[in-house]
PDB file of C-alpha atoms in Angstrom:
ATOM      1  CA  MET A 239      82.031 110.125 123.096  1.00 60.00           C
ATOM      2  CA  GLU A 240      82.100 108.349 119.456  1.00 65.00           C
ATOM      3  CA  ASP A 241      79.189 105.617 118.591  1.00 72.00           C
ATOM      4  CA  GLU A 242      79.378 102.302 117.271  1.00 74.00           C
ATOM      5  CA  LYS A 243      78.526 103.607 114.065  1.00 77.00           C
ATOM      6  CA  GLY A 244      81.132 106.513 113.840  1.00 73.00           C
ATOM      7  CA  TYR A 245      84.012 104.533 115.032  1.00 69.00           C
ATOM      8  CA  THR A 246      82.583 101.932 112.562  1.00 81.00           C
ATOM      9  CA  GLU A 247      83.016 104.319 109.909  1.00 78.00           C
ATOM     10  CA  ARG A 248      86.024 106.027 111.155  1.00 87.00           C
ATOM     11  CA  HIS A 249      87.638 102.335 111.025  1.00 83.00           C
ATOM     12  CA  ALA A 250      86.082 101.437 108.123  1.00 81.00           C
ATOM     13  CA  LEU A 251      87.592 104.310 105.893  1.00 79.00           C
ATOM     14  CA  SER A 252      91.182 104.384 107.424  1.00 89.00           C
ATOM     15  CA  PHE A 253      92.669 102.385 105.306  1.00 92.00           C
ATOM     16  CA  GLY A 254      92.997 104.857 101.891  1.00 90.00           C
ATOM     17  CA  GLY A 255      95.860 106.442 103.690  1.00 88.00           C
ATOM     18  CA  VAL A 256      98.110 103.591 103.420  1.00 92.00           C
ATOM     19  CA  ALA A 257      96.364 101.843 100.367  1.00 93.00           C
ATOM     20  CA  GLN A 258      99.263 101.013  98.404  1.00 95.00           C
ATOM     21  CA  VAL A 259     100.904  99.084 101.946  1.00 94.00           C
ATOM     22  CA  TYR A 260      97.668  97.472 102.348  1.00 95.00           C
ATOM     23  CA  ASP A 261      97.711  96.098  98.607  1.00 95.00           C
ATOM     24  CA  ASP A 262     102.084  95.073  99.318  1.00 96.00           C
ATOM     25  CA  ALA A 263     101.577  93.860 102.834  1.00 96.00           C
ATOM     26  CA  ARG A 264      97.564  92.081 103.023  1.00 96.00           C
ATOM     27  CA  PRO A 265      98.000  88.301 102.509  1.00 95.00           C
ATOM     28  CA  ASP A 266      96.308  87.238  99.601  1.00 94.00           C
ATOM     29  CA  TYR A 267      93.553  83.950  99.129  1.00 98.00           C
ATOM     30  CA  PRO A 268      94.283  80.723  98.172  1.00 98.00           C
ATOM     31  CA  ASP A 269      93.342  79.341  94.584  1.00 98.00           C
ATOM     32  CA  GLU A 270      90.988  76.692  95.981  1.00 98.00           C
ATOM     33  CA  LEU A 271      88.769  79.445  97.678  1.00 98.00           C
ATOM     34  CA  PHE A 272      88.034  81.218  93.841  1.00 98.00           C
ATOM     35  CA  GLU A 273      87.432  77.498  92.750  1.00 98.00           C
ATOM     36  CA  TYR A 274      85.193  76.546  95.348  1.00 98.00           C
ATOM     37  CA  ILE A 275      83.173  79.782  94.737  1.00 98.00           C
ATOM     38  CA  ALA A 276      82.853  79.282  91.321  1.00 98.00           C
ATOM     39  CA  GLY A 277      81.967  76.099  91.605  1.00 98.00           C
ATOM     40  CA  ARG A 278      78.728  77.011  93.660  1.00 98.00           C
ATOM     41  CA  LEU A 279      77.599  80.014  91.371  1.00 98.00           C
ATOM     42  CA  PRO A 280      74.828  79.460  89.348  1.00 98.00           C
ATOM     43  CA  GLY A 281      76.071  81.810  86.859  1.00 98.00           C
ATOM     44  CA  PRO A 282      78.994  84.166  86.149  1.00 98.00           C
ATOM     45  CA  LYS A 283      77.895  87.390  87.294  1.00 98.00           C
ATOM     46  CA  VAL A 284      79.005  88.712  90.626  1.00 98.00           C
ATOM     47  CA  LEU A 285      79.315  91.421  92.709  1.00 98.00           C
ATOM     48  CA  GLU A 286      82.135  92.155  95.165  1.00 98.00           C
ATOM     49  CA  VAL A 287      81.336  94.153  97.738  1.00 98.00           C
ATOM     50  CA  GLY A 288      84.453  96.223  99.714  1.00 98.00           C
ATOM     51  CA  ALA A 289      86.863  94.927  97.318  1.00 97.00           C
ATOM     52  CA  GLY A 290      89.587  97.381  98.551  1.00 97.00           C
ATOM     53  CA  THR A 291      92.525  97.216  96.514  1.00 97.00           C
ATOM     54  CA  GLY A 292      91.348  94.361  94.421  1.00 96.00           C
ATOM     55  CA  LYS A 293      92.888  91.806  96.945  1.00 96.00           C
ATOM     56  CA  ALA A 294      90.496  88.949  95.893  1.00 97.00           C
ATOM     57  CA  THR A 295      88.751  90.380  93.068  1.00 97.00           C
ATOM     58  CA  MET A 296      91.473  89.272  90.260  1.00 95.00           C
ATOM     59  CA  GLY A 297      90.864  85.739  91.777  1.00 97.00           C
ATOM     60  CA  LEU A 298      87.631  85.851  90.707  1.00 97.00           C
ATOM     61  CA  VAL A 299      88.468  87.226  87.769  1.00 96.00           C
ATOM     62  CA  ASP A 300      90.885  83.976  86.980  1.00 96.00           C
ATOM     63  CA  GLN A 301      87.767  81.907  87.258  1.00 97.00           C
ATOM     64  CA  GLY A 302      86.355  83.899  84.217  1.00 97.00           C
ATOM     65  CA  LEU A 303      83.635  85.391  86.059  1.00 97.00           C
ATOM     66  CA  THR A 304      82.589  88.682  85.619  1.00 97.00           C
ATOM     67  CA  VAL A 305      83.024  91.108  88.540  1.00 97.00           C
ATOM     68  CA  THR A 306      81.447  94.415  89.331  1.00 96.00           C
ATOM     69  CA  ALA A 307      83.548  95.723  92.389  1.00 97.00           C
ATOM     70  CA  VAL A 308      82.355  98.252  94.517  1.00 98.00           C
ATOM     71  CA  GLU A 309      84.763  99.866  97.039  1.00 97.00           C
ATOM     72  CA  PRO A 310      83.695 103.405  99.025  1.00 97.00           C
ATOM     73  CA  ASP A 311      87.619 105.033  99.278  1.00 96.00           C
ATOM     74  CA  PRO A 312      88.823 106.149  96.045  1.00 96.00           C
ATOM     75  CA  ARG A 313      92.131 105.686  97.077  1.00 96.00           C
ATOM     76  CA  MET A 314      91.970 101.986  97.343  1.00 96.00           C
ATOM     77  CA  ALA A 315      89.464 101.780  94.631  1.00 96.00           C
ATOM     78  CA  ALA A 316      92.159 103.741  92.295  1.00 95.00           C
ATOM     79  CA  ILE A 317      95.108 100.722  92.523  1.00 95.00           C
ATOM     80  CA  LEU A 318      92.343  98.237  91.774  1.00 91.00           C
ATOM     81  CA  PRO A 319      92.370  99.168  87.870  1.00 88.00           C
ATOM     82  CA  SER A 320      96.513  98.178  87.699  1.00 86.00           C
ATOM     83  CA  ARG A 321      95.540  94.675  88.718  1.00 83.00           C
ATOM     84  CA  ALA A 322      92.470  94.332  86.610  1.00 78.00           C
ATOM     85  CA  GLY A 323      92.749  96.709  83.548  1.00 75.00           C
ATOM     86  CA  GLY A 324      89.542  96.768  82.046  1.00 82.00           C
ATOM     87  CA  GLN A 325      88.083  93.199  83.092  1.00 90.00           C
ATOM     88  CA  VAL A 326      86.318  94.526  86.237  1.00 95.00           C
ATOM     89  CA  GLY A 327      83.925  97.231  86.423  1.00 93.00           C
ATOM     90  CA  VAL A 328      84.561  99.450  89.339  1.00 95.00           C
ATOM     91  CA  GLU A 329      82.511 101.625  91.430  1.00 96.00           C
ATOM     92  CA  VAL A 330      83.323 103.945  94.406  1.00 97.00           C
ATOM     93  CA  ALA A 331      80.371 103.889  96.572  1.00 97.00           C
ATOM     94  CA  THR A 332      79.297 102.136  99.910  1.00 97.00           C
ATOM     95  CA  PHE A 333      77.379  99.074  99.226  1.00 98.00           C
ATOM     96  CA  GLU A 334      74.402 100.857 100.928  1.00 97.00           C
ATOM     97  CA  SER A 335      74.837 103.866  98.303  1.00 97.00           C
ATOM     98  CA  PHE A 336      75.857 101.890  94.905  1.00 96.00           C
ATOM     99  CA  ALA A 337      73.498 101.959  92.083  1.00 93.00           C
ATOM    100  CA  ALA A 338      73.016  98.373  91.447  1.00 89.00           C
ATOM    101  CA  ALA A 339      72.243  96.643  88.225  1.00 88.00           C
ATOM    102  CA  GLY A 340      71.171  93.190  89.564  1.00 90.00           C
ATOM    103  CA  PRO A 341      70.443  90.365  89.802  1.00 97.00           C
ATOM    104  CA  TYR A 342      73.640  88.934  90.626  1.00 98.00           C
ATOM    105  CA  ASP A 343      74.798  85.213  90.646  1.00 98.00           C
ATOM    106  CA  GLY A 344      76.773  85.874  93.340  1.00 98.00           C
ATOM    107  CA  LEU A 345      77.630  88.505  96.033  1.00 98.00           C
ATOM    108  CA  VAL A 346      81.476  87.923  97.661  1.00 99.00           C
ATOM    109  CA  SER A 347      82.557  90.121 100.442  1.00 98.00           C
ATOM    110  CA  ALA A 348      86.167  89.674 101.438  1.00 98.00           C
ATOM    111  CA  GLN A 349      87.324  91.033 104.667  1.00 97.00           C
ATOM    112  CA  ALA A 350      84.636  94.025 104.678  1.00 98.00           C
ATOM    113  CA  TRP A 351      81.152  92.793 105.307  1.00 98.00           C
ATOM    114  CA  HIS A 352      81.880  93.859 108.851  1.00 97.00           C
ATOM    115  CA  TRP A 353      81.952  97.437 107.747  1.00 96.00           C
ATOM    116  CA  THR A 354      78.483  97.426 106.277  1.00 97.00           C
ATOM    117  CA  ASP A 355      75.612  98.475 107.650  1.00 97.00           C
ATOM    118  CA  PRO A 356      74.206  95.710 110.402  1.00 97.00           C
ATOM    119  CA  GLU A 357      70.591  97.426 109.863  1.00 97.00           C
ATOM    120  CA  THR A 358      70.193  97.107 106.001  1.00 98.00           C
ATOM    121  CA  ARG A 359      73.008  94.470 104.231  1.00 98.00           C
ATOM    122  CA  MET A 360      71.042  91.383 104.487  1.00 98.00           C
ATOM    123  CA  ASP A 361      68.014  92.763 103.276  1.00 98.00           C
ATOM    124  CA  ARG A 362      70.075  94.284 100.118  1.00 98.00           C
ATOM    125  CA  ALA A 363      71.978  90.928  99.435  1.00 98.00           C
ATOM    126  CA  ALA A 364      68.804  89.343  99.102  1.00 98.00           C
ATOM    127  CA  ALA A 365      67.712  91.879  97.118  1.00 97.00           C
ATOM    128  CA  LEU A 366      70.139  91.943  94.647  1.00 98.00           C
ATOM    129  CA  LEU A 367      70.717  87.994  94.201  1.00 98.00           C
ATOM    130  CA  ARG A 368      68.717  86.207  92.075  1.00 98.00           C
ATOM    131  CA  PRO A 369      66.454  82.708  93.398  1.00 98.00           C
ATOM    132  CA  GLY A 370      69.662  80.266  93.751  1.00 98.00           C
ATOM    133  CA  GLY A 371      71.983  82.777  93.991  1.00 98.00           C
ATOM    134  CA  PHE A 372      75.592  82.317  96.207  1.00 98.00           C
ATOM    135  CA  LEU A 373      76.555  84.836  99.188  1.00 99.00           C
ATOM    136  CA  GLY A 374      79.888  84.453 100.215  1.00 99.00           C
ATOM    137  CA  LEU A 375      81.669  86.052 103.171  1.00 98.00           C
ATOM    138  CA  VAL A 376      85.463  86.018 103.389  1.00 98.00           C
ATOM    139  CA  TRP A 377      88.358  86.562 105.982  1.00 98.00           C
ATOM    140  CA  ASN A 378      92.141  85.692 106.396  1.00 97.00           C
ATOM    141  CA  CYS A 379      92.281  84.634 109.872  1.00 97.00           C
ATOM    142  CA  GLY A 380      96.120  84.429 111.115  1.00 97.00           C
ATOM    143  CA  PRO A 381      97.355  83.367 114.231  1.00 98.00           C
ATOM    144  CA  LEU A 382     100.861  83.805 115.526  1.00 98.00           C
ATOM    145  CA  ARG A 383     102.359  79.938 115.569  1.00 97.00           C
ATOM    146  CA  GLN A 384     104.720  81.851 118.241  1.00 97.00           C
ATOM    147  CA  GLU A 385     102.308  82.327 121.078  1.00 97.00           C
ATOM    148  CA  GLU A 386     104.988  83.640 123.617  1.00 98.00           C
ATOM    149  CA  VAL A 387     105.341  86.372 120.258  1.00 98.00           C
ATOM    150  CA  VAL A 388     101.605  86.862 120.874  1.00 98.00           C
ATOM    151  CA  ALA A 389     102.111  87.600 124.602  1.00 98.00           C
ATOM    152  CA  ALA A 390     105.243  89.611 124.377  1.00 98.00           C
ATOM    153  CA  ILE A 391     103.283  92.133 121.692  1.00 97.00           C
ATOM    154  CA  ARG A 392     100.088  92.260 124.517  1.00 97.00           C
ATOM    155  CA  ALA A 393     102.834  93.391 126.855  1.00 97.00           C
ATOM    156  CA  ILE A 394     103.555  96.253 124.666  1.00 97.00           C
ATOM    157  CA  TYR A 395      99.856  97.348 124.095  1.00 96.00           C
ATOM    158  CA  ASP A 396      99.585  97.261 127.985  1.00 96.00           C
ATOM    159  CA  ASP A 397     103.096  99.741 128.472  1.00 96.00           C
ATOM    160  CA  PHE A 398     101.284 101.898 125.664  1.00 95.00           C
ATOM    161  CA  GLY A 399      98.299 102.093 128.044  1.00 94.00           C
ATOM    162  CA  LEU A 400      95.572 101.522 125.135  1.00 90.00           C
ATOM    163  CA  SER A 401      92.081 101.880 125.899  1.00 88.00           C
ATOM    164  CA  ASP A 402      89.984  98.798 124.983  1.00 85.00           C
ATOM    165  CA  LEU A 403      88.916 100.346 121.711  1.00 85.00           C
ATOM    166  CA  GLU A 404      92.227 101.528 120.832  1.00 90.00           C
ATOM    167  CA  ARG A 405      93.681  98.133 121.533  1.00 90.00           C
ATOM    168  CA  PRO A 406      94.155  95.977 118.321  1.00 91.00           C
ATOM    169  CA  ALA A 407      92.737  92.782 118.026  1.00 89.00           C
ATOM    170  CA  GLU A 408      95.698  90.957 116.567  1.00 90.00           C
ATOM    171  CA  PRO A 409      97.508  89.078 116.855  1.00 95.00           C
ATOM    172  CA  ILE A 410      96.137  85.774 118.300  1.00 97.00           C
ATOM    173  CA  THR A 411      96.734  82.609 119.453  1.00 97.00           C
ATOM    174  CA  GLY A 412      95.525  79.182 117.578  1.00 97.00           C
ATOM    175  CA  ALA A 413      92.990  78.791 120.330  1.00 97.00           C
ATOM    176  CA  GLU A 414      91.519  82.063 120.005  1.00 97.00           C
ATOM    177  CA  ALA A 415      91.218  81.493 116.375  1.00 97.00           C
ATOM    178  CA  GLU A 416      89.374  78.583 116.733  1.00 96.00           C
ATOM    179  CA  VAL A 417      86.512  80.534 118.919  1.00 96.00           C
ATOM    180  CA  ILE A 418      86.536  83.229 116.482  1.00 95.00           C
ATOM    181  CA  GLN A 419      85.739  80.677 113.865  1.00 96.00           C
ATOM    182  CA  ASP A 420      82.935  79.069 115.025  1.00 97.00           C
ATOM    183  CA  PRO A 421      80.259  78.510 112.189  1.00 97.00           C
ATOM    184  CA  GLU A 422      77.649  79.571 114.560  1.00 96.00           C
ATOM    185  CA  THR A 423      78.751  82.791 115.804  1.00 96.00           C
ATOM    186  CA  TRP A 424      78.931  85.960 113.441  1.00 98.00           C
ATOM    187  CA  PRO A 425      78.506  85.921 110.814  1.00 98.00           C
ATOM    188  CA  GLY A 426      77.234  82.776 110.439  1.00 98.00           C
ATOM    189  CA  ASP A 427      74.367  83.244 113.468  1.00 98.00           C
ATOM    190  CA  GLU A 428      73.106  86.525 110.855  1.00 98.00           C
ATOM    191  CA  LEU A 429      73.410  84.371 107.451  1.00 98.00           C
ATOM    192  CA  ASP A 430      71.104  81.655 109.174  1.00 98.00           C
ATOM    193  CA  ALA A 431      68.397  84.158 110.735  1.00 98.00           C
ATOM    194  CA  HIS A 432      67.752  85.983 107.345  1.00 98.00           C
ATOM    195  CA  PRO A 433      64.350  84.381 105.729  1.00 98.00           C
ATOM    196  CA  GLY A 434      65.846  85.022 102.652  1.00 98.00           C
ATOM    197  CA  PHE A 435      68.951  82.708 102.674  1.00 98.00           C
ATOM    198  CA  GLU A 436      69.534  78.977 103.439  1.00 98.00           C
ATOM    199  CA  TYR A 437      72.752  79.381 105.623  1.00 98.00           C
ATOM    200  CA  LEU A 438      75.048  76.147 104.290  1.00 98.00           C
ATOM    201  CA  GLY A 439      77.999  76.597 107.490  1.00 98.00           C
ATOM    202  CA  SER A 440      81.816  77.649 106.295  1.00 98.00           C
ATOM    203  CA  VAL A 441      84.566  76.048 104.347  1.00 98.00           C
ATOM    204  CA  LEU A 442      88.177  76.276 105.828  1.00 98.00           C
ATOM    205  CA  PHE A 443      91.502  76.366 103.842  1.00 98.00           C
ATOM    206  CA  SER A 444      94.430  76.669 105.964  1.00 97.00           C
ATOM    207  CA  TRP A 445      98.081  77.940 104.799  1.00 97.00           C
ATOM    208  CA  GLN A 446     101.467  79.217 106.222  1.00 97.00           C
ATOM    209  CA  GLU A 447     103.496  82.191 106.050  1.00 97.00           C
ATOM    210  CA  THR A 448     106.654  83.203 107.500  1.00 98.00           C
ATOM    211  CA  LEU A 449     107.179  87.114 107.967  1.00 98.00           C
ATOM    212  CA  ARG A 450     110.648  88.893 109.226  1.00 98.00           C
ATOM    213  CA  ALA A 451     110.001  92.122 111.228  1.00 98.00           C
ATOM    214  CA  ALA A 452     109.413  94.426 109.021  1.00 98.00           C
ATOM    215  CA  GLU A 453     106.866  92.662 107.190  1.00 98.00           C
ATOM    216  CA  PHE A 454     104.808  91.953 109.630  1.00 97.00           C
ATOM    217  CA  GLY A 455     105.156  95.780 110.626  1.00 97.00           C
ATOM    218  CA  ALA A 456     104.326  96.227 107.447  1.00 97.00           C
ATOM    219  CA  TYR A 457     100.906  93.971 107.838  1.00 96.00           C
ATOM    220  CA  LEU A 458     100.281  95.771 111.193  1.00 95.00           C
ATOM    221  CA  ARG A 459     100.308  99.120 109.455  1.00 95.00           C
ATOM    222  CA  SER A 460      97.944  98.183 106.768  1.00 94.00           C
ATOM    223  CA  THR A 461      94.576  97.269 109.819  1.00 94.00           C
ATOM    224  CA  SER A 462      92.999  99.713 110.589  1.00 92.00           C
ATOM    225  CA  TYR A 463      93.543 100.006 114.543  1.00 90.00           C
ATOM    226  CA  PHE A 464      97.212 101.455 113.497  1.00 91.00           C
ATOM    227  CA  GLN A 465      95.995 103.588 111.416  1.00 90.00           C
ATOM    228  CA  THR A 466      93.430 105.217 113.976  1.00 91.00           C
ATOM    229  CA  LEU A 467      96.015 105.657 116.465  1.00 91.00           C
ATOM    230  CA  GLY A 468      97.415 108.363 114.891  1.00 86.00           C
ATOM    231  CA  PRO A 469     100.966 108.396 112.319  1.00 87.00           C
ATOM    232  CA  GLU A 470     103.467 109.020 115.412  1.00 92.00           C
ATOM    233  CA  ARG A 471     101.089 106.585 118.147  1.00 94.00           C
ATOM    234  CA  GLY A 472     100.959 103.889 115.658  1.00 94.00           C
ATOM    235  CA  GLU A 473     104.516 104.396 114.342  1.00 96.00           C
ATOM    236  CA  SER A 474     106.284 104.167 117.859  1.00 97.00           C
ATOM    237  CA  LEU A 475     103.669 100.899 118.362  1.00 97.00           C
ATOM    238  CA  ILE A 476     105.232  98.852 114.959  1.00 97.00           C
ATOM    239  CA  GLY A 477     108.558 100.251 115.859  1.00 98.00           C
ATOM    240  CA  ARG A 478     108.410  98.587 119.430  1.00 98.00           C
ATOM    241  CA  ILE A 479     106.914  95.520 118.404  1.00 98.00           C
ATOM    242  CA  THR A 480     109.681  94.881 115.121  1.00 98.00           C
ATOM    243  CA  THR A 481     112.353  95.631 117.404  1.00 98.00           C
ATOM    244  CA  MET A 482     111.112  92.983 120.193  1.00 98.00           C
ATOM    245  CA  ILE A 483     110.707  90.528 117.258  1.00 98.00           C
ATOM    246  CA  HIS A 484     113.880  91.061 115.715  1.00 98.00           C
ATOM    247  CA  ARG A 485     115.883  91.096 118.860  1.00 98.00           C
ATOM    248  CA  ASP A 486     113.827  88.024 120.594  1.00 98.00           C
ATOM    249  CA  PHE A 487     112.869  85.834 118.025  1.00 98.00           C
ATOM    250  CA  ASP A 488     115.211  85.703 115.548  1.00 98.00           C
ATOM    251  CA  ASP A 489     113.375  88.542 113.547  1.00 98.00           C
ATOM    252  CA  LEU A 490     110.982  85.879 112.154  1.00 98.00           C
ATOM    253  CA  VAL A 491     107.083  85.196 113.223  1.00 98.00           C
ATOM    254  CA  THR A 492     105.003  82.350 111.131  1.00 98.00           C
ATOM    255  CA  VAL A 493     101.328  82.969 110.775  1.00 98.00           C
ATOM    256  CA  ASP A 494      99.102  79.887 110.274  1.00 98.00           C
ATOM    257  CA  TRP A 495      96.519  81.695 108.444  1.00 98.00           C
ATOM    258  CA  THR A 496      92.741  80.100 107.537  1.00 97.00           C
ATOM    259  CA  THR A 497      90.656  81.751 105.180  1.00 98.00           C
ATOM    260  CA  GLN A 498      86.823  80.876 105.835  1.00 98.00           C
ATOM    261  CA  CYS A 499      84.174  81.621 103.563  1.00 98.00           C
ATOM    262  CA  TYR A 500      80.745  81.742 105.104  1.00 98.00           C
ATOM    263  CA  GLU A 501      78.116  80.900 102.629  1.00 98.00           C
ATOM    264  CA  ALA A 502      74.383  80.820 102.354  1.00 98.00           C
ATOM    265  CA  VAL A 503      72.058  80.391  98.660  1.00 98.00           C
ATOM    266  CA  ARG A 504      69.262  82.806  97.909  1.00 98.00           C
ATOM    267  CA  LEU A 505      66.080  81.296  98.557  1.00 98.00           C
ATOM    268  CA  GLY A 506      62.940  81.683  96.641  1.00 93.00           C
TER     269      GLY A 506
END
């Protein structure tokens, strides 16, 4: 039976096979997020952990920051230079194995901190940041406005007989998003517990996006849950979902996105 570490590693490296789909279908981040982060930094030198295809990277660069982007999957990292040109130093490595040239003024991780090693990540972040350095952990959370769509998708999951580990975490409702985004739960509690940091809570940036069924299907395809189901099973499931949205909901879903940044400052 697969242990938690094996499960995490398998999901963490599942995105490379759909790197271009990921880059096209995953939402961007609001400009206000990067303006906020830049305003919290004591200097321009930033390490980005789990940079993926660079969805957040250029937002940091556009603030005049000097970014080193670390990404463990070479297929994801291969797309990043097309966004950044020579403006970003790209390192194909895990956070744990990266030969860092710190200290850094900031460490930012967007949609990726949960893929790092929980036993070592906070100590490593503390070691890499200068005193007063900023640690920002970012996620997009996207509940569907139409709760009846969520219910219909979950019914399809039931029809497919997915196990608890196979069952995708998305989509969710607005009420469920509020629970997930409680700043006192993970990762806030992890930041708060580490003696090297002062946890400052989190900030939220809200925005909306309306997607056609095919676009929503592409988003689902970019998630680790659907990739680890295998191509035949995953595509069959996405086909059922997109057909249902097209047929029963005028081909449209509205996502009430919230971008959340958990923030802490390096003590010392």
